[in-house]
mmCIF file of C-alpha atoms in Angstrom:
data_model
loop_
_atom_site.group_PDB
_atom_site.id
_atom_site.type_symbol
_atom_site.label_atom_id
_atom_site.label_comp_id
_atom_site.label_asym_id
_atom_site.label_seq_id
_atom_site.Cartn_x
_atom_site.Cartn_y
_atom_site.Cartn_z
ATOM 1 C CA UNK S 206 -18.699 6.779 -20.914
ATOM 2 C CA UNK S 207 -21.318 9.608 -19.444
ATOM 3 C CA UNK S 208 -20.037 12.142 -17.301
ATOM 4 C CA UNK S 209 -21.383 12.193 -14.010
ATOM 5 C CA UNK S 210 -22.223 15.164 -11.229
ATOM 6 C CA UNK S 211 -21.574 14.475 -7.898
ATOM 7 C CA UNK S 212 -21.648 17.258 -4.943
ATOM 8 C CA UNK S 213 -17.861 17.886 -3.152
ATOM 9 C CA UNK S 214 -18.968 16.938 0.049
ATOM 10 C CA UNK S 215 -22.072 15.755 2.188
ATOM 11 C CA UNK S 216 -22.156 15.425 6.094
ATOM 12 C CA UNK S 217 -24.816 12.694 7.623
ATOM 13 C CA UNK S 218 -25.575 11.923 11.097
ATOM 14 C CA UNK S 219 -25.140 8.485 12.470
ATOM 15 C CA UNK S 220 -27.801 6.400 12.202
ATOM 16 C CA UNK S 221 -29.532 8.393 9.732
ATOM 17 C CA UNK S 222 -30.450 7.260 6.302
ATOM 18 C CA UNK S 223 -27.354 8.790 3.995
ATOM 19 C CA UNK S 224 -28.558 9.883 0.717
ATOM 20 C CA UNK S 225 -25.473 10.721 -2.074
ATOM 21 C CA UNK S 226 -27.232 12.015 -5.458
ATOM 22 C CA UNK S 227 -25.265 11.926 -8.848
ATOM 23 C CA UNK S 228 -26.756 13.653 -12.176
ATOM 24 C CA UNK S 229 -25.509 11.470 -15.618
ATOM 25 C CA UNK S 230 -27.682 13.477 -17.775
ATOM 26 C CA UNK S 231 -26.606 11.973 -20.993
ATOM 27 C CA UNK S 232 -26.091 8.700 -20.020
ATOM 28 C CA UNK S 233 -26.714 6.200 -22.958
ATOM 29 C CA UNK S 234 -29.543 3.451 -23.112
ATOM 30 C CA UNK S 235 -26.867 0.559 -22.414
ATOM 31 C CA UNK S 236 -24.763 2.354 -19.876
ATOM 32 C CA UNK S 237 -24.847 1.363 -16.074
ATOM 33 C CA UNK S 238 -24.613 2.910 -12.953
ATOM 34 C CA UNK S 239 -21.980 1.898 -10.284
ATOM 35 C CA UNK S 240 -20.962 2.934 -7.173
ATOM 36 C CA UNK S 241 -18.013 2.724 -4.978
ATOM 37 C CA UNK S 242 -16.439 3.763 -2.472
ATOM 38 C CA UNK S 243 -12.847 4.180 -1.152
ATOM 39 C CA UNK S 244 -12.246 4.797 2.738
ATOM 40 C CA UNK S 245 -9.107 6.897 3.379
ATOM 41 C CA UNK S 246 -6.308 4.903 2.261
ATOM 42 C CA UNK S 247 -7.543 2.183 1.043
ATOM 43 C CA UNK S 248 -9.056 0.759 -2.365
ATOM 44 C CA UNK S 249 -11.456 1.177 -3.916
ATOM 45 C CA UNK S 250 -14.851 -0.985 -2.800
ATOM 46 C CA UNK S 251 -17.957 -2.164 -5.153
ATOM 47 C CA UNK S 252 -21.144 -1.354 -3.805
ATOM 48 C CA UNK S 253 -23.771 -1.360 -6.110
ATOM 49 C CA UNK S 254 -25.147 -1.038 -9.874
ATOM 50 C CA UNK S 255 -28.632 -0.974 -11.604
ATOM 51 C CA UNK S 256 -29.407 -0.430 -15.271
ATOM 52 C CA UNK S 257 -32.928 1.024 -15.088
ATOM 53 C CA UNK S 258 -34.315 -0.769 -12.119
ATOM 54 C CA UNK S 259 -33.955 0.091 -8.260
ATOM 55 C CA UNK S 260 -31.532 -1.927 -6.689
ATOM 56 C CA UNK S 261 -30.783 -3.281 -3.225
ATOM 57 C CA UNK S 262 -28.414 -5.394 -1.601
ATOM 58 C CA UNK S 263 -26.836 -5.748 1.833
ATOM 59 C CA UNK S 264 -24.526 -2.286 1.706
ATOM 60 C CA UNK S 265 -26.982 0.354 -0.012
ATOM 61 C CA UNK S 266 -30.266 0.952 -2.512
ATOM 62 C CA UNK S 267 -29.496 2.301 -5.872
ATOM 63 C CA UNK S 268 -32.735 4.392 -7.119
ATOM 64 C CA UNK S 269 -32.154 5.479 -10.816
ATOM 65 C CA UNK S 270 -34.639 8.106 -11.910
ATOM 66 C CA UNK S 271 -37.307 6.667 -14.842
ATOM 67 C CA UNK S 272 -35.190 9.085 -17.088
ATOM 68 C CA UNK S 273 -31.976 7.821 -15.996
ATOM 69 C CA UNK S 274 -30.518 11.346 -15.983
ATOM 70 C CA UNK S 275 -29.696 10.711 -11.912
ATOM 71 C CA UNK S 276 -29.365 8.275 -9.576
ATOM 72 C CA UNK S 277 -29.104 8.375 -5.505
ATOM 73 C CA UNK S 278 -27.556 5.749 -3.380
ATOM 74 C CA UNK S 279 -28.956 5.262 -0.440
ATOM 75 C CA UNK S 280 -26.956 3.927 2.814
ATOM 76 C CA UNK S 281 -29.998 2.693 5.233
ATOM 77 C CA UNK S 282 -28.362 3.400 8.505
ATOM 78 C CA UNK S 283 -25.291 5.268 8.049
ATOM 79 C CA UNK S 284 -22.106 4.589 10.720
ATOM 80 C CA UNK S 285 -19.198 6.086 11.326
ATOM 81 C CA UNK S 286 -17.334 3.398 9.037
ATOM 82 C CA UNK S 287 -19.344 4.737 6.269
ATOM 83 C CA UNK S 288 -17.239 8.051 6.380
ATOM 84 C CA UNK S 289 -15.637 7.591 2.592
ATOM 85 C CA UNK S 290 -15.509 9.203 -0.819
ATOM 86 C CA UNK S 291 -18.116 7.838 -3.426
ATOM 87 C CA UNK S 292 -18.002 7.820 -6.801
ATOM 88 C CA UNK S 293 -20.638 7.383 -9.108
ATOM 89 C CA UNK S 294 -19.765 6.016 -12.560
ATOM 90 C CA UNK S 295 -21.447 5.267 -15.607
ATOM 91 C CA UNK S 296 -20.119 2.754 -17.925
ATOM 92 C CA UNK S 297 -21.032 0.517 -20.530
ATOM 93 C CA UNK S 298 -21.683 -3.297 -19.065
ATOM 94 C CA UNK S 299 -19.922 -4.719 -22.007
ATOM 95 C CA UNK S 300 -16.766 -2.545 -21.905
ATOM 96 C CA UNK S 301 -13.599 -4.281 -23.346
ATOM 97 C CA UNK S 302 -11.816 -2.190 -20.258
ATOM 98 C CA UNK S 303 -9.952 0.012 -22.700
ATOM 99 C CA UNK S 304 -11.336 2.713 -20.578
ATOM 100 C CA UNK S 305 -11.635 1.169 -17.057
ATOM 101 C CA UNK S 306 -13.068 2.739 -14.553
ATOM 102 C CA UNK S 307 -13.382 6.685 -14.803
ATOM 103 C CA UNK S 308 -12.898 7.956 -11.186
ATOM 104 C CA UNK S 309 -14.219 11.251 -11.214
ATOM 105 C CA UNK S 310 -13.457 13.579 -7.808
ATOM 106 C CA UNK S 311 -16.362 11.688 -6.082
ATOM 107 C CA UNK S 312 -18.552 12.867 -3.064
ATOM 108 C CA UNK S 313 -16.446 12.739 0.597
ATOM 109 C CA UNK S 314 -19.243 11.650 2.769
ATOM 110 C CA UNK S 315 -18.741 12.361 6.381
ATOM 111 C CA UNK S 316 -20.639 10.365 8.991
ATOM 112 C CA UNK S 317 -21.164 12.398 12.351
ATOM 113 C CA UNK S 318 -21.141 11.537 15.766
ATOM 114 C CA UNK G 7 -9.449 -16.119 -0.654
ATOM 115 C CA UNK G 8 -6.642 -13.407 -0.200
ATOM 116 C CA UNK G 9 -8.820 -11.354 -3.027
ATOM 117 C CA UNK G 10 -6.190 -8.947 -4.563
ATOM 118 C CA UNK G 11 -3.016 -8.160 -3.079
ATOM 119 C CA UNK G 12 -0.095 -6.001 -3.768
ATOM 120 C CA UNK G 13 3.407 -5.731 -2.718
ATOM 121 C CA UNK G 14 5.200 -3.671 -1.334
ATOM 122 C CA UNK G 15 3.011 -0.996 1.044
ATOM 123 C CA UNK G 16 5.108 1.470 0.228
ATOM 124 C CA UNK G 17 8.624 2.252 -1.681
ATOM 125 C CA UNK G 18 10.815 5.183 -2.265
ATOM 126 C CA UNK G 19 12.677 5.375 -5.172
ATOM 127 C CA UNK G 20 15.424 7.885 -6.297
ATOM 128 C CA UNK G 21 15.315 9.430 -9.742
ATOM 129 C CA UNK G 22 16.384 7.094 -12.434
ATOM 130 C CA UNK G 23 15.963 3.966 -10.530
ATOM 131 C CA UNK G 24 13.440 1.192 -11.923
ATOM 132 C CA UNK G 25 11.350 -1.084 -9.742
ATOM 133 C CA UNK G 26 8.617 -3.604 -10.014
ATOM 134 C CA UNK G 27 5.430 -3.042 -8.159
ATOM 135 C CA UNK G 28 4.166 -6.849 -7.854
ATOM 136 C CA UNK G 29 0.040 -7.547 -7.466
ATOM 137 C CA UNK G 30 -1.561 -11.221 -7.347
ATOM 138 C CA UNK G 31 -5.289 -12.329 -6.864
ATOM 139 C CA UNK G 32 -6.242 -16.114 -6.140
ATOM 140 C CA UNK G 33 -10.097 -15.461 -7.950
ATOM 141 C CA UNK G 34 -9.337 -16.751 -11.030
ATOM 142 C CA UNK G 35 -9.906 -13.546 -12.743
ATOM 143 C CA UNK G 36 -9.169 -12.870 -16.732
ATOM 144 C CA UNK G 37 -9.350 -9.188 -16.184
ATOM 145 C CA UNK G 38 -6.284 -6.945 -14.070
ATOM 146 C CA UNK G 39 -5.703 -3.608 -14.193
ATOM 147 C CA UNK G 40 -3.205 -0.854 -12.461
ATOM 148 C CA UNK G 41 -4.359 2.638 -11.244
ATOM 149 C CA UNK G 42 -2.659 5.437 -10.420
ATOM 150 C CA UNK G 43 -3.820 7.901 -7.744
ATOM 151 C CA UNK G 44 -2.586 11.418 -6.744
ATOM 152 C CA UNK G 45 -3.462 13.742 -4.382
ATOM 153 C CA UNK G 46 -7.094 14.923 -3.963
ATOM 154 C CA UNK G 47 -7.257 13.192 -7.435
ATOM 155 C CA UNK G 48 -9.383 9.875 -8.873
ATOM 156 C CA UNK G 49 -7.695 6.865 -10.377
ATOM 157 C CA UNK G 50 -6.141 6.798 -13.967
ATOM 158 C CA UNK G 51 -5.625 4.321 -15.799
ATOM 159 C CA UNK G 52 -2.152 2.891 -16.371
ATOM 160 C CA UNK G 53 -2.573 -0.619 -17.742
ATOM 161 C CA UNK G 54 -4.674 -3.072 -18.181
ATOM 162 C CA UNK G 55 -5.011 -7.324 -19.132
ATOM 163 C CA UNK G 56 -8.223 -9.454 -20.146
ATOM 164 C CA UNK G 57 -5.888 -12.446 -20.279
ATOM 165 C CA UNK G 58 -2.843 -14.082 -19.565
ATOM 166 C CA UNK G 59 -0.585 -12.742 -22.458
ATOM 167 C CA UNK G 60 -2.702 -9.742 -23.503
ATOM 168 C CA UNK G 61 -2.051 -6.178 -21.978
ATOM 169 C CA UNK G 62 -2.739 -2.744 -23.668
ATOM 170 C CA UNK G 63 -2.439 0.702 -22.416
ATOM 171 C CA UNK G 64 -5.003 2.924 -20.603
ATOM 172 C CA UNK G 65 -4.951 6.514 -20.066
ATOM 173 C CA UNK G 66 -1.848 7.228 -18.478
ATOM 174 C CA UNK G 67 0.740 4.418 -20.041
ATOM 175 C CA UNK G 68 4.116 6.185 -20.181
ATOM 176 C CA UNK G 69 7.065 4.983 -18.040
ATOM 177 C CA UNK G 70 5.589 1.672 -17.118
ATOM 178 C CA UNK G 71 5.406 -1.725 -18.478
ATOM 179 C CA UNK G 72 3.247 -5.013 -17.482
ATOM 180 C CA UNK G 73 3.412 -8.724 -18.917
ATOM 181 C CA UNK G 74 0.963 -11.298 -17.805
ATOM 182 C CA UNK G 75 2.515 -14.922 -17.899
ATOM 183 C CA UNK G 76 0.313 -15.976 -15.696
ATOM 184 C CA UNK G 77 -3.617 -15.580 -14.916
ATOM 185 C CA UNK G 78 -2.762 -14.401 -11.175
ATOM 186 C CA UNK G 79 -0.004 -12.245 -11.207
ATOM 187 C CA UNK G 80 0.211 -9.146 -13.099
ATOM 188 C CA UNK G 81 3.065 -6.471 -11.950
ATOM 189 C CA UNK G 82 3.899 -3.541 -12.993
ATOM 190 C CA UNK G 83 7.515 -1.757 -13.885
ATOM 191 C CA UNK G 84 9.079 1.318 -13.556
ATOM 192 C CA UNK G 85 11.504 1.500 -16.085
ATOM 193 C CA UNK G 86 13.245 4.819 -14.692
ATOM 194 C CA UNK G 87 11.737 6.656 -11.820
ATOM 195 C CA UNK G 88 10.839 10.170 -12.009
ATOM 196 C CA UNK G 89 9.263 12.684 -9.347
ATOM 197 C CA UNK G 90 6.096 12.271 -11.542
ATOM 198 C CA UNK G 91 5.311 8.929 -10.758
ATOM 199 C CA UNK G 92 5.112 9.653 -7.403
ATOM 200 C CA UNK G 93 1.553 8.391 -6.714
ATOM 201 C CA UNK G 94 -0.602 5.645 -5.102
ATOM 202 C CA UNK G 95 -0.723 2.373 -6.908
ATOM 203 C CA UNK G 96 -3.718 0.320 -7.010
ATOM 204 C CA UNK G 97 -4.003 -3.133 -9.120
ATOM 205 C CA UNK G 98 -7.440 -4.508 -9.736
ATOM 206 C CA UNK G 99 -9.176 -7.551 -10.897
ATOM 207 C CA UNK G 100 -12.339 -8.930 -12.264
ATOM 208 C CA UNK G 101 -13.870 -11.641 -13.602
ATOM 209 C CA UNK G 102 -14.507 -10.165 -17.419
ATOM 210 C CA UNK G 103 -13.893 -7.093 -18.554
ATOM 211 C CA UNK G 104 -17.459 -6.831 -19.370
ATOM 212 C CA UNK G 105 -17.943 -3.992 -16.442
ATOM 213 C CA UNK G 106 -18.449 -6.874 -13.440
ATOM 214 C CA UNK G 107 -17.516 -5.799 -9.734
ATOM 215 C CA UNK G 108 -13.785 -5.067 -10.036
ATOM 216 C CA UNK G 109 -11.803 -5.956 -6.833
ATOM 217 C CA UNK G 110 -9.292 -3.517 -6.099
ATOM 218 C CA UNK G 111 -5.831 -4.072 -3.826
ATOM 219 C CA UNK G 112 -4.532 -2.275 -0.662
ATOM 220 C CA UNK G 113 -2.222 -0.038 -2.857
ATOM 221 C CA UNK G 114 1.635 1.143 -3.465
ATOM 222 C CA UNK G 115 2.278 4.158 -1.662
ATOM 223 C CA UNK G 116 5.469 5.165 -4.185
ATOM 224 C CA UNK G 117 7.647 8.065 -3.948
ATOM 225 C CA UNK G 118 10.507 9.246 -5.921
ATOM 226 C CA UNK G 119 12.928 11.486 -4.642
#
């Protein structure tokens, strides 16, 4: 699977649109981009993935560059129950889960006040 | 649905003792997988099942075991504890292992003394 980028740590004001970019520069034609997210202590959540195409559904938007070398997600109208780490992962759709899910170190995205 | 869940919240174990960490999900999903997840760390995988009577390893396999009799259950044993394993469990499931939206448990908290 690609290696993925993501920056430490990103602070976003409530209510604001929360943008969290991740750089896969060598990302393969038939890998996707996911995204989760885990809020302290919990699991892991699904929130998106796209292929080559914007995506959008009721959590987030998922714009992937027309190079696919990076992708931002996109949280509309951040709260504070939005404060979480995200990882970005690129996988293979058709993976036969030898590999699972590689969990890099993520982004901690803090929602302010 | 109860979606994924795991058993017990949290254990502490002295060196050398085994235990089973149990996880169950009422989806009807082929795929489970355990995690592992230590401080300031993302998850590794431990093991992993596309079926009821299939498991292989993932990427951190030692000291545990899993069997899958069944399509929902899927637990996971210590064989003998070691301050090592001390960690954050998390099982997951999905419907394939084809890279769908993976549903993950509340986690283990484990420690071993």
């Amino acid at each position: 699977d690609a290696k993925t980028t993501q920056p430490p740590s990103m602070d976003c004001a409530e209510g604001r649109a929360a943008n969290l970019p991740c750089n896969h520069s060598t990302i393969s034609g038939n890998e996707y981009v996911y995204w989760y997210r885990q809020i302290h202590s919990q699991g892991p959540q699904y929130i998106i993935h796209g292929l080559k195409n914007n995506e959008t559904n009721e959590m987030a938007s998922l714009i992937i560059t027309e190079d696919r070398k990076s992708s931002t997600l996109i949280l509309p109208h951040a709260t504070l129950r939005d404060t979480a780490v995200y990882y970005c992962i690129v996988r293979v759709y058709s993976g036969g889960g030898a590999d699972g899910l590689t969990f890099g170190k993520g982004t901690h995205l803090i929602i302010q006040p | 649905n109860a979606g994924v869940t795991q058993t017990p919240k949290f254990q502490v174990l002295k060196t050398g003792q085994s235990m089973t960490l149990q996880c169950a999900q009422d989806m009807n999903h082929e795929y489970m997988s355990w995690y592992r997840q230590d401080p300031g760390m993302g998850l590794r995988l431990i093991h992993y099942s596309v079926g009821a009577g299939i498991t292989d390893q993932g990427e951190v396999p030692n000291g545990y075991n899993v069997s899958r009799s069944t399509t929902e259950d899927f637990p996971l044993r210590l064989l003998s504890a070691a301050p090592s394993q001390t960690s954050v469990y998390f099982c997951a499931s999905s419907y394939s292992a084809g890279g769908n939206e993976q549903f993950f448990g509340p986690g283990t908290r484990l420690t071993v003394l």
